[in-house]
Amino acid sequence: MTLRGRLTAAFLVVVLGPVLLGAFFVASTVTAVDRSRSTERLAVAASTVRTSVDALCQQLRAAADAVALTGDPAVAAGQLVGRGLAAAVLVTDVNGRVTYASPGAPSTPWRDCSEPATASSGPVRALAARVDRRDPAGALLGTVAAAHLVDPAFVARLAAVTGVAVTLLDSGASAARVTHTTESREVRDAVLAAAGATSGERVTESTKGRYVRRIGPSAGQPLPLVLSVPSERPPGLHVTLAGVVVLAGLLAVFTAWRLARVTTRPLVELAGAVDRVAHGDLTARVPVRSRDELGRLAAAFNRMTRETGSYVAALTSSRDQLRGHLAVLGDTLASTHDLQRILRVILHSAIAATGARAGAVLLVEAGGVLVAQCSEGLDGRWPAGDQDGSQGLRVPVGVGVVGVVAATGEPQRGRVEPTEAPTGEPRCRTYVAVPFATPGGASTAGGASTPGGASTPGGERSPDEAGAAAAALGVLALYDRVGADEFDDDDLVNLRTFAGHAAVAVENVRVHEEAQRLSLTDPLTGLWNYRYLRESIRREVERASRFGRMLSVLALDLDRFKDVNDTYGHAAGDTVLAEFARRVRGEIREVDLAFRQGGEEFVLLLPETDARGAAIVAERLGAAVRETPIAVEAYAGPIVVTVSVGIAVYPDHGSTGREVLEAADDALYAAKAAGRDTYRVAEARPDVPTREIPVPACAVSPPDGLPRAGRPVQAPREPGGHARSESTAGVPESNRSGPAHAGPDPADEPAATAADAARAGPDVTRPGSGGGASSGPHPPRQSRGR
């Protein structure tokens, strides 16, 4: 072959080869990116659907519980339906007979939230949550079901929330029939055909250019749904690429022919320059001796080398920027306090970096047990006794692969033989697990650790060797690498980097939580401090005002506590304060809040409590302190203390939290002036605007059993008794300390109401009885009362 032929053939190969490969790469990349984006959109939409259906089921269960707990289900059901919390309510007895059904209720049977649909379940008309209805003795009275309509509007809302097209099938067995859909008529048949041809929740592509995924029915999501999104691939992509390849080929043939005609002279200079460039010398240049084609080729070669050098410099700069981004990522992870989000980011990054199919992040909890905080891809990998993973990944330290890694502090990787018995961990073929610990967080057995990790005199090994197990916070484990037999050393290095970020993040979260706890609690008594008191009383007053409830505030002060400090010392006084706080926690409910305002002064917030209930608590607190003296170590006899209590109620004694607290302080001063070891109720404001609420003229509770805020209603006198009102009938006018406020006479008291019994606790006659309170050290949970 002549030189001209060789040049022509070489040019065609050099030009057309990359063009063809580039066209193929562009087509495959666009298709893969389109499928990946559509799959991600469908995954997010499926998660949103499950979350929405689960939230709806939770709302229906709450509505059914509310109806089951009331004495008149019809009234409660009507209120719930009227407020839009449920579309219909169905009450049945123990024999299955319907005792109440909301007007216009959808036809039964309703689809239950707690169990998936079957092939013969038929169209879904309503989604329902069912609870048992029992009497006070615990005997089963029947069931209550709250339902929500599953209609085109419901499916349209799901489509609006998820941003994809949603189709509700008749049943979970096939995609032959449709109940409701938001698909257009042009693509509906193609979407249903694609959904019927796939199994599980895999994503498939329809003939109309839409990606389709089926979800449900399953536990917690009983609706058989089909989700679809349109393809984002440009139309006519392959035709355009074919045209570009053909055009490039024609241009290459013409150019090769022209160059081959004039390039017959030796190309020694060009070949030498090419050799230098091939060996990495991007400074090589070809001298341009003429303006003909060879000169232009030389100039193009010189320009190519310059641009290649610029590209290499840009790649080097990009690499340095990538390293900087990784450092910033590490700092961000170390400074964030959302532990779950950090662990998920670390796990996803580790899986993406190593190509693993599944993984989990486990933290060491109390009792020496590793508990999975987040996991991915573990479905179908559980032992035979836990196929669905309901028990979660819990491995004792020292047991199994991850347990040994946490106990020894040494990473492990390898292969699991099929004959090996499972250890409670997910089944896998290959694995890699690395521990994570805070840098310098452990010390050696015989000496303290140094910043550099070396052992101080008296230690035998460095903290990285001897104290790894003591500083281990958890384990990062990955399973079954994609496209390789086992994980390699590079994977181990990458996982160590992610594990280091995880360790710093966990430690930062724990330090933040401890600092937050210390800022809101009193270190001596463990109760909430004055700072949290101001926030809590404002929040509780707003809640009481919004729901029309009462809030009682008790101001407590230990009588003559200065004498205790002067007589026994401040250490004994601290012991008395701590023991008093413990007794206060034992006498109040879980929803009540206890605070140490300062010194020997304490404050209690009692939601959903009127003056009578607050007086009962004050009596119990006084008895608990008075009747059992406090034993103090290093003193012969116990110390006898008493407490004075001031009571104020919102809104009777103030319209703001500050006013109610000041009213309680005034009542406390009145109790002190009355001789101490007693309680006083603040005087009601004469100008408080109230609304009269009619109540029966006897000691009965409102329908919901909770005290109401409003003007007291005077009840008629009973034979031989005294007239009483709702807000003052149970308030003792005094205790033993003063004749003007004698304690209540049991013979003159009417029967205690259900609210009073709940306020009094499990045993009002026994000092020290009652449940624990949300008084520290963790923030109280939000409660809707009793």
Short mmCIF file of N, CA, C and O in Angstrom, two decimals, residues 544-660:
data_model
loop_
_atom_site.label_atom_id
_atom_site.label_comp_id
_atom_site.label_asym_id
_atom_site.label_seq_id
_atom_site.Cartn_x
_atom_site.Cartn_y
_atom_site.Cartn_z
N ALA A 544 -53.26 25.83 77.01
CA ALA A 544 -54.50 25.88 77.79
C ALA A 544 -55.49 26.88 77.20
O ALA A 544 -56.69 26.65 77.15
N SER A 545 -54.97 28.02 76.71
CA SER A 545 -55.85 29.01 76.10
C SER A 545 -56.44 28.50 74.79
O SER A 545 -57.60 28.74 74.50
N ARG A 546 -55.64 27.80 74.01
CA ARG A 546 -56.11 27.33 72.71
C ARG A 546 -57.19 26.27 72.85
O ARG A 546 -58.15 26.25 72.06
N PHE A 547 -57.07 25.39 73.84
CA PHE A 547 -58.02 24.30 73.99
C PHE A 547 -59.06 24.55 75.09
O PHE A 547 -59.86 23.67 75.39
N GLY A 548 -59.05 25.72 75.68
CA GLY A 548 -60.04 26.02 76.71
C GLY A 548 -59.87 25.19 77.96
O GLY A 548 -60.85 24.80 78.59
N ARG A 549 -58.64 24.91 78.36
CA ARG A 549 -58.37 24.09 79.54
C ARG A 549 -57.83 24.96 80.67
O ARG A 549 -57.59 26.15 80.52
N MET A 550 -57.64 24.29 81.82
CA MET A 550 -57.04 24.96 82.97
C MET A 550 -55.59 24.53 83.13
O MET A 550 -55.21 23.44 82.71
N LEU A 551 -54.81 25.39 83.74
CA LEU A 551 -53.43 25.10 84.07
C LEU A 551 -53.17 25.57 85.50
O LEU A 551 -53.38 26.74 85.80
N SER A 552 -52.78 24.65 86.37
CA SER A 552 -52.48 24.99 87.75
C SER A 552 -50.98 25.16 87.93
O SER A 552 -50.19 24.37 87.39
N VAL A 553 -50.60 26.20 88.66
CA VAL A 553 -49.20 26.49 88.97
C VAL A 553 -49.04 26.43 90.49
O VAL A 553 -49.77 27.11 91.22
N LEU A 554 -48.10 25.62 90.96
CA LEU A 554 -47.83 25.47 92.39
C LEU A 554 -46.44 26.03 92.67
O LEU A 554 -45.45 25.62 92.05
N ALA A 555 -46.37 27.00 93.57
CA ALA A 555 -45.10 27.53 94.04
C ALA A 555 -44.79 26.90 95.39
O ALA A 555 -45.58 27.00 96.32
N LEU A 556 -43.67 26.19 95.51
CA LEU A 556 -43.30 25.45 96.70
C LEU A 556 -42.05 26.08 97.33
O LEU A 556 -41.14 26.53 96.62
N ASP A 557 -42.03 26.10 98.65
CA ASP A 557 -40.88 26.63 99.37
C ASP A 557 -40.71 25.81 100.65
O ASP A 557 -41.66 25.65 101.43
N LEU A 558 -39.51 25.27 100.87
CA LEU A 558 -39.23 24.51 102.09
C LEU A 558 -39.17 25.48 103.27
O LEU A 558 -38.45 26.50 103.23
N ASP A 559 -39.92 25.16 104.32
CA ASP A 559 -40.01 26.05 105.48
C ASP A 559 -38.71 26.02 106.27
O ASP A 559 -38.15 24.95 106.58
N ARG A 560 -38.25 27.24 106.63
CA ARG A 560 -37.07 27.42 107.48
C ARG A 560 -35.90 26.60 106.98
O ARG A 560 -35.18 25.94 107.73
N PHE A 561 -35.68 26.62 105.68
CA PHE A 561 -34.57 25.85 105.13
C PHE A 561 -33.22 26.46 105.52
O PHE A 561 -32.22 25.76 105.58
N LYS A 562 -33.19 27.75 105.80
CA LYS A 562 -31.93 28.37 106.23
C LYS A 562 -31.46 27.75 107.54
O LYS A 562 -30.25 27.60 107.77
N ASP A 563 -32.42 27.37 108.41
CA ASP A 563 -32.02 26.72 109.66
C ASP A 563 -31.36 25.38 109.40
O ASP A 563 -30.44 24.98 110.13
N VAL A 564 -31.80 24.67 108.35
CA VAL A 564 -31.17 23.39 108.02
C VAL A 564 -29.72 23.61 107.60
O VAL A 564 -28.80 22.90 108.05
N ASN A 565 -29.48 24.61 106.75
CA ASN A 565 -28.11 24.89 106.33
C ASN A 565 -27.25 25.35 107.50
O ASN A 565 -26.09 24.95 107.64
N ASP A 566 -27.82 26.22 108.35
CA ASP A 566 -27.05 26.73 109.48
C ASP A 566 -26.76 25.65 110.51
O ASP A 566 -25.70 25.66 111.16
N THR A 567 -27.69 24.71 110.68
CA THR A 567 -27.54 23.69 111.72
C THR A 567 -26.71 22.50 111.24
O THR A 567 -25.80 22.04 111.94
N TYR A 568 -27.00 22.01 110.05
CA TYR A 568 -26.36 20.78 109.60
C TYR A 568 -25.31 21.00 108.51
O TYR A 568 -24.58 20.07 108.17
N GLY A 569 -25.27 22.17 107.93
CA GLY A 569 -24.30 22.43 106.88
C GLY A 569 -24.95 22.40 105.50
O GLY A 569 -26.02 21.84 105.30
N HIS A 570 -24.24 22.99 104.55
CA HIS A 570 -24.79 23.07 103.20
C HIS A 570 -24.82 21.71 102.51
O HIS A 570 -25.66 21.48 101.64
N ALA A 571 -23.91 20.81 102.88
CA ALA A 571 -23.96 19.47 102.29
C ALA A 571 -25.25 18.76 102.67
O ALA A 571 -25.90 18.11 101.83
N ALA A 572 -25.66 18.87 103.92
CA ALA A 572 -26.93 18.28 104.34
C ALA A 572 -28.10 18.98 103.65
O ALA A 572 -29.09 18.34 103.28
N GLY A 573 -27.99 20.30 103.49
CA GLY A 573 -29.05 21.00 102.78
C GLY A 573 -29.19 20.52 101.34
O GLY A 573 -30.30 20.37 100.84
N ASP A 574 -28.07 20.26 100.67
CA ASP A 574 -28.14 19.72 99.31
C ASP A 574 -28.80 18.35 99.30
O ASP A 574 -29.58 18.03 98.39
N THR A 575 -28.50 17.53 100.30
CA THR A 575 -29.15 16.21 100.38
C THR A 575 -30.65 16.36 100.56
O THR A 575 -31.45 15.62 99.95
N VAL A 576 -31.07 17.31 101.40
CA VAL A 576 -32.51 17.54 101.61
C VAL A 576 -33.17 17.99 100.32
O VAL A 576 -34.27 17.52 99.96
N LEU A 577 -32.53 18.90 99.58
CA LEU A 577 -33.11 19.38 98.33
C LEU A 577 -33.24 18.25 97.31
O LEU A 577 -34.25 18.13 96.61
N ALA A 578 -32.20 17.41 97.20
CA ALA A 578 -32.26 16.31 96.24
C ALA A 578 -33.35 15.31 96.61
O ALA A 578 -34.08 14.82 95.74
N GLU A 579 -33.49 14.99 97.92
CA GLU A 579 -34.53 14.05 98.33
C GLU A 579 -35.92 14.65 98.15
O GLU A 579 -36.87 13.96 97.76
N PHE A 580 -36.06 15.95 98.41
CA PHE A 580 -37.35 16.60 98.19
C PHE A 580 -37.73 16.55 96.72
O PHE A 580 -38.89 16.28 96.38
N ALA A 581 -36.77 16.79 95.83
CA ALA A 581 -37.05 16.70 94.40
C ALA A 581 -37.48 15.30 94.00
O ALA A 581 -38.38 15.12 93.17
N ARG A 582 -36.85 14.29 94.60
CA ARG A 582 -37.24 12.91 94.28
C ARG A 582 -38.67 12.64 94.71
O ARG A 582 -39.45 11.99 93.99
N ARG A 583 -39.07 13.13 95.88
CA ARG A 583 -40.44 12.91 96.35
C ARG A 583 -41.45 13.69 95.50
O ARG A 583 -42.57 13.23 95.29
N VAL A 584 -41.05 14.85 95.03
CA VAL A 584 -41.94 15.62 94.16
C VAL A 584 -42.20 14.83 92.87
O VAL A 584 -43.35 14.72 92.41
N ARG A 585 -41.16 14.25 92.28
CA ARG A 585 -41.34 13.47 91.07
C ARG A 585 -42.25 12.28 91.30
O ARG A 585 -42.97 11.84 90.40
N GLY A 586 -42.22 11.70 92.49
CA GLY A 586 -43.06 10.55 92.78
C GLY A 586 -44.51 10.89 93.01
O GLY A 586 -45.35 9.97 93.04
N GLU A 587 -44.85 12.16 93.19
CA GLU A 587 -46.22 12.53 93.52
C GLU A 587 -46.96 13.18 92.36
O GLU A 587 -48.12 13.55 92.51
N ILE A 588 -46.34 13.36 91.22
CA ILE A 588 -47.00 14.03 90.12
C ILE A 588 -47.07 13.10 88.93
O ILE A 588 -46.44 12.05 88.89
N ARG A 589 -47.88 13.52 87.92
CA ARG A 589 -48.09 12.68 86.76
C ARG A 589 -46.94 12.83 85.76
O ARG A 589 -46.06 13.66 85.92
N GLU A 590 -47.02 11.98 84.73
CA GLU A 590 -46.00 12.04 83.70
C GLU A 590 -46.07 13.33 82.90
O GLU A 590 -45.06 13.83 82.45
N VAL A 591 -47.26 13.89 82.73
CA VAL A 591 -47.40 15.11 81.93
C VAL A 591 -47.10 16.36 82.73
O VAL A 591 -47.01 17.45 82.16
N ASP A 592 -46.98 16.25 84.05
CA ASP A 592 -46.68 17.41 84.88
C ASP A 592 -45.20 17.76 84.77
O ASP A 592 -44.35 16.90 84.48
N LEU A 593 -44.87 19.00 85.05
CA LEU A 593 -43.50 19.50 84.96
C LEU A 593 -43.08 20.05 86.31
O LEU A 593 -43.84 20.78 86.96
N ALA A 594 -41.85 19.71 86.73
CA ALA A 594 -41.31 20.18 88.00
C ALA A 594 -40.03 20.95 87.73
O ALA A 594 -39.20 20.53 86.93
N PHE A 595 -39.87 22.11 88.41
CA PHE A 595 -38.74 22.99 88.20
C PHE A 595 -38.15 23.40 89.54
O PHE A 595 -38.86 23.48 90.56
N ARG A 596 -36.85 23.64 89.55
CA ARG A 596 -36.23 24.31 90.69
C ARG A 596 -35.99 25.75 90.29
O ARG A 596 -35.17 26.05 89.43
N GLN A 597 -36.73 26.64 90.96
CA GLN A 597 -36.65 28.06 90.60
C GLN A 597 -35.39 28.69 91.15
O GLN A 597 -34.85 29.63 90.57
N GLY A 598 -34.89 28.20 92.25
CA GLY A 598 -33.69 28.74 92.85
C GLY A 598 -33.70 28.50 94.35
O GLY A 598 -34.74 28.62 95.00
N GLY A 599 -32.54 28.12 94.91
CA GLY A 599 -32.48 27.87 96.34
C GLY A 599 -33.40 26.74 96.75
O GLY A 599 -33.34 25.63 96.23
N GLU A 600 -34.30 27.02 97.71
CA GLU A 600 -35.26 26.02 98.16
C GLU A 600 -36.64 26.26 97.55
O GLU A 600 -37.64 25.72 98.03
N GLU A 601 -36.73 27.04 96.49
CA GLU A 601 -38.00 27.35 95.85
C GLU A 601 -38.18 26.47 94.61
O GLU A 601 -37.27 26.35 93.78
N PHE A 602 -39.36 25.89 94.48
CA PHE A 602 -39.69 24.99 93.37
C PHE A 602 -41.02 25.41 92.76
O PHE A 602 -41.82 26.09 93.42
N VAL A 603 -41.27 25.01 91.53
CA VAL A 603 -42.50 25.33 90.82
C VAL A 603 -42.98 24.07 90.12
O VAL A 603 -42.18 23.33 89.54
N LEU A 604 -44.29 23.83 90.17
CA LEU A 604 -44.92 22.72 89.46
C LEU A 604 -45.94 23.27 88.47
O LEU A 604 -46.70 24.19 88.81
N LEU A 605 -45.97 22.74 87.27
CA LEU A 605 -46.98 23.06 86.27
C LEU A 605 -47.84 21.81 86.07
O LEU A 605 -47.31 20.75 85.72
N LEU A 606 -49.15 21.94 86.32
CA LEU A 606 -50.07 20.81 86.23
C LEU A 606 -51.09 21.09 85.12
O LEU A 606 -52.11 21.75 85.34
N PRO A 607 -50.85 20.61 83.89
CA PRO A 607 -51.83 20.82 82.81
C PRO A 607 -53.12 20.07 83.09
O PRO A 607 -53.14 19.07 83.81
N GLU A 608 -54.21 20.57 82.50
CA GLU A 608 -55.52 19.94 82.60
C GLU A 608 -55.95 19.76 84.06
O GLU A 608 -56.58 18.77 84.42
N THR A 609 -55.62 20.70 84.93
CA THR A 609 -55.88 20.56 86.36
C THR A 609 -56.51 21.84 86.89
O THR A 609 -56.02 22.94 86.61
N ASP A 610 -57.60 21.68 87.68
CA ASP A 610 -58.24 22.83 88.29
C ASP A 610 -57.71 23.01 89.71
O ASP A 610 -56.78 22.33 90.16
N ALA A 611 -58.34 23.93 90.45
CA ALA A 611 -57.86 24.23 91.80
C ALA A 611 -58.02 23.05 92.73
O ALA A 611 -57.18 22.82 93.62
N ARG A 612 -59.08 22.27 92.58
CA ARG A 612 -59.27 21.11 93.46
C ARG A 612 -58.14 20.09 93.26
O ARG A 612 -57.57 19.58 94.22
N GLY A 613 -57.84 19.79 91.98
CA GLY A 613 -56.75 18.85 91.73
C GLY A 613 -55.43 19.37 92.23
O GLY A 613 -54.61 18.61 92.77
N ALA A 614 -55.17 20.67 92.07
CA ALA A 614 -53.93 21.24 92.58
C ALA A 614 -53.87 21.15 94.10
O ALA A 614 -52.80 20.90 94.68
N ALA A 615 -55.01 21.35 94.78
CA ALA A 615 -55.04 21.23 96.23
C ALA A 615 -54.73 19.80 96.67
O ALA A 615 -54.05 19.57 97.68
N ILE A 616 -55.25 18.82 95.93
CA ILE A 616 -54.95 17.42 96.26
C ILE A 616 -53.46 17.16 96.14
O ILE A 616 -52.85 16.52 97.01
N VAL A 617 -52.83 17.66 95.08
CA VAL A 617 -51.39 17.48 94.92
C VAL A 617 -50.64 18.18 96.05
O VAL A 617 -49.66 17.65 96.59
N ALA A 618 -51.06 19.39 96.42
CA ALA A 618 -50.40 20.11 97.52
C ALA A 618 -50.50 19.32 98.82
O ALA A 618 -49.52 19.24 99.59
N GLU A 619 -51.65 18.75 99.11
CA GLU A 619 -51.80 17.94 100.33
C GLU A 619 -50.88 16.73 100.29
O GLU A 619 -50.24 16.38 101.29
N ARG A 620 -50.81 16.07 99.14
CA ARG A 620 -49.96 14.89 99.04
C ARG A 620 -48.49 15.26 99.19
O ARG A 620 -47.72 14.55 99.85
N LEU A 621 -48.07 16.38 98.59
CA LEU A 621 -46.68 16.80 98.74
C LEU A 621 -46.36 17.15 100.19
O LEU A 621 -45.30 16.78 100.72
N GLY A 622 -47.28 17.87 100.84
CA GLY A 622 -47.05 18.20 102.24
C GLY A 622 -46.95 16.96 103.11
O GLY A 622 -46.07 16.86 103.99
N ALA A 623 -47.83 15.97 102.85
CA ALA A 623 -47.77 14.74 103.64
C ALA A 623 -46.51 13.95 103.35
O ALA A 623 -45.89 13.37 104.26
N ALA A 624 -46.09 13.89 102.07
CA ALA A 624 -44.89 13.14 101.72
C ALA A 624 -43.64 13.71 102.38
O ALA A 624 -42.73 12.97 102.75
N VAL A 625 -43.60 15.04 102.57
CA VAL A 625 -42.43 15.65 103.21
C VAL A 625 -42.53 15.60 104.73
O VAL A 625 -41.56 15.32 105.43
N ARG A 626 -43.74 15.85 105.23
CA ARG A 626 -43.94 15.96 106.66
C ARG A 626 -43.83 14.60 107.37
O ARG A 626 -43.20 14.48 108.43
N GLU A 627 -44.44 13.58 106.83
CA GLU A 627 -44.58 12.31 107.52
C GLU A 627 -43.33 11.44 107.45
O GLU A 627 -43.21 10.48 108.22
N THR A 628 -42.42 11.69 106.52
CA THR A 628 -41.21 10.88 106.41
C THR A 628 -40.00 11.81 106.47
O THR A 628 -39.63 12.43 105.48
N PRO A 629 -39.38 11.95 107.64
CA PRO A 629 -38.19 12.81 107.75
C PRO A 629 -37.10 12.32 106.81
O PRO A 629 -37.03 11.15 106.43
N ILE A 630 -36.21 13.23 106.45
CA ILE A 630 -35.15 12.94 105.48
C ILE A 630 -33.89 12.54 106.24
O ILE A 630 -33.38 13.29 107.09
N ALA A 631 -33.39 11.34 105.95
CA ALA A 631 -32.17 10.85 106.58
C ALA A 631 -30.97 11.40 105.84
O ALA A 631 -30.91 11.35 104.61
N VAL A 632 -30.01 11.95 106.59
CA VAL A 632 -28.80 12.52 106.02
C VAL A 632 -27.60 11.77 106.58
O VAL A 632 -27.50 11.55 107.79
N GLU A 633 -26.72 11.34 105.72
CA GLU A 633 -25.55 10.58 106.15
C GLU A 633 -24.66 11.43 107.05
O GLU A 633 -24.54 12.64 106.88
N ALA A 634 -24.05 10.80 108.05
CA ALA A 634 -23.14 11.43 109.02
C ALA A 634 -23.89 12.21 110.10
O ALA A 634 -23.27 12.91 110.89
N TYR A 635 -25.23 12.07 110.18
CA TYR A 635 -26.00 12.70 111.25
C TYR A 635 -26.80 11.63 111.96
O TYR A 635 -27.32 10.69 111.34
N ALA A 636 -26.95 11.79 113.24
CA ALA A 636 -27.57 10.73 114.06
C ALA A 636 -29.05 10.58 113.71
O ALA A 636 -29.54 9.47 113.54
N GLY A 637 -29.76 11.64 113.66
CA GLY A 637 -31.20 11.56 113.44
C GLY A 637 -31.61 12.17 112.12
O GLY A 637 -30.87 12.96 111.52
N PRO A 638 -32.78 11.82 111.59
CA PRO A 638 -33.26 12.41 110.34
C PRO A 638 -33.67 13.87 110.53
O PRO A 638 -33.93 14.33 111.64
N ILE A 639 -33.73 14.58 109.44
CA ILE A 639 -34.07 16.00 109.44
C ILE A 639 -35.54 16.12 109.06
O ILE A 639 -35.96 15.61 108.02
N VAL A 640 -36.30 16.82 109.87
CA VAL A 640 -37.72 17.02 109.62
C VAL A 640 -37.90 18.37 108.94
O VAL A 640 -37.47 19.40 109.46
N VAL A 641 -38.51 18.35 107.76
CA VAL A 641 -38.79 19.58 107.02
C VAL A 641 -40.25 19.57 106.61
O VAL A 641 -40.89 18.52 106.54
N THR A 642 -40.76 20.76 106.34
CA THR A 642 -42.12 20.92 105.83
C THR A 642 -42.07 21.84 104.62
O THR A 642 -41.06 22.50 104.37
N VAL A 643 -43.18 21.89 103.91
CA VAL A 643 -43.23 22.68 102.69
C VAL A 643 -44.52 23.52 102.69
O VAL A 643 -45.57 23.07 103.14
N SER A 644 -44.38 24.76 102.22
CA SER A 644 -45.54 25.64 102.02
C SER A 644 -45.79 25.75 100.53
O SER A 644 -44.85 25.82 99.73
N VAL A 645 -47.08 25.80 100.17
CA VAL A 645 -47.44 25.75 98.76
C VAL A 645 -48.42 26.88 98.45
O VAL A 645 -49.36 27.12 99.21
N GLY A 646 -48.16 27.56 97.35
CA GLY A 646 -49.09 28.54 96.82
C GLY A 646 -49.65 28.05 95.50
O GLY A 646 -48.89 27.55 94.65
N ILE A 647 -50.97 28.18 95.31
CA ILE A 647 -51.65 27.63 94.14
C ILE A 647 -52.30 28.76 93.36
O ILE A 647 -52.99 29.61 93.95
N ALA A 648 -52.09 28.76 92.06
CA ALA A 648 -52.77 29.69 91.14
C ALA A 648 -53.19 28.90 89.91
O ALA A 648 -52.51 27.95 89.51
N VAL A 649 -54.31 29.31 89.33
CA VAL A 649 -54.89 28.59 88.20
C VAL A 649 -55.11 29.56 87.05
O VAL A 649 -55.62 30.67 87.25
N TYR A 650 -54.68 29.13 85.87
CA TYR A 650 -55.00 29.89 84.66
C TYR A 650 -56.34 29.40 84.13
O TYR A 650 -56.57 28.19 84.06
N PRO A 651 -57.29 30.29 83.78
CA PRO A 651 -57.16 31.75 83.68
C PRO A 651 -57.75 32.50 84.87
O PRO A 651 -57.95 33.71 84.78
N ASP A 652 -58.09 31.80 85.97
CA ASP A 652 -58.75 32.47 87.09
C ASP A 652 -57.86 33.52 87.74
O ASP A 652 -58.36 34.54 88.22
N HIS A 653 -56.57 33.27 87.79
CA HIS A 653 -55.67 34.15 88.56
C HIS A 653 -54.69 34.89 87.67
O HIS A 653 -53.75 35.51 88.19
N GLY A 654 -54.81 34.82 86.38
CA GLY A 654 -53.91 35.56 85.51
C GLY A 654 -54.15 35.17 84.07
O GLY A 654 -54.58 34.05 83.77
N SER A 655 -53.87 36.10 83.17
CA SER A 655 -54.06 35.84 81.75
C SER A 655 -52.76 35.50 81.04
O SER A 655 -52.78 35.12 79.87
N THR A 656 -51.64 35.62 81.71
CA THR A 656 -50.34 35.25 81.14
C THR A 656 -49.62 34.36 82.13
O THR A 656 -49.99 34.27 83.31
N GLY A 657 -48.57 33.70 81.65
CA GLY A 657 -47.80 32.84 82.52
C GLY A 657 -47.15 33.60 83.65
O GLY A 657 -47.08 33.12 84.80
N ARG A 658 -46.69 34.79 83.36
CA ARG A 658 -46.04 35.59 84.42
C ARG A 658 -47.04 35.98 85.50
O ARG A 658 -46.73 35.92 86.69
N GLU A 659 -48.25 36.36 85.08
CA GLU A 659 -49.25 36.74 86.07
C GLU A 659 -49.66 35.56 86.94
O GLU A 659 -49.84 35.70 88.16
N VAL A 660 -49.82 34.38 86.33
CA VAL A 660 -50.20 33.21 87.12
C VAL A 660 -49.08 32.83 88.08
O VAL A 660 -49.33 32.48 89.24
#
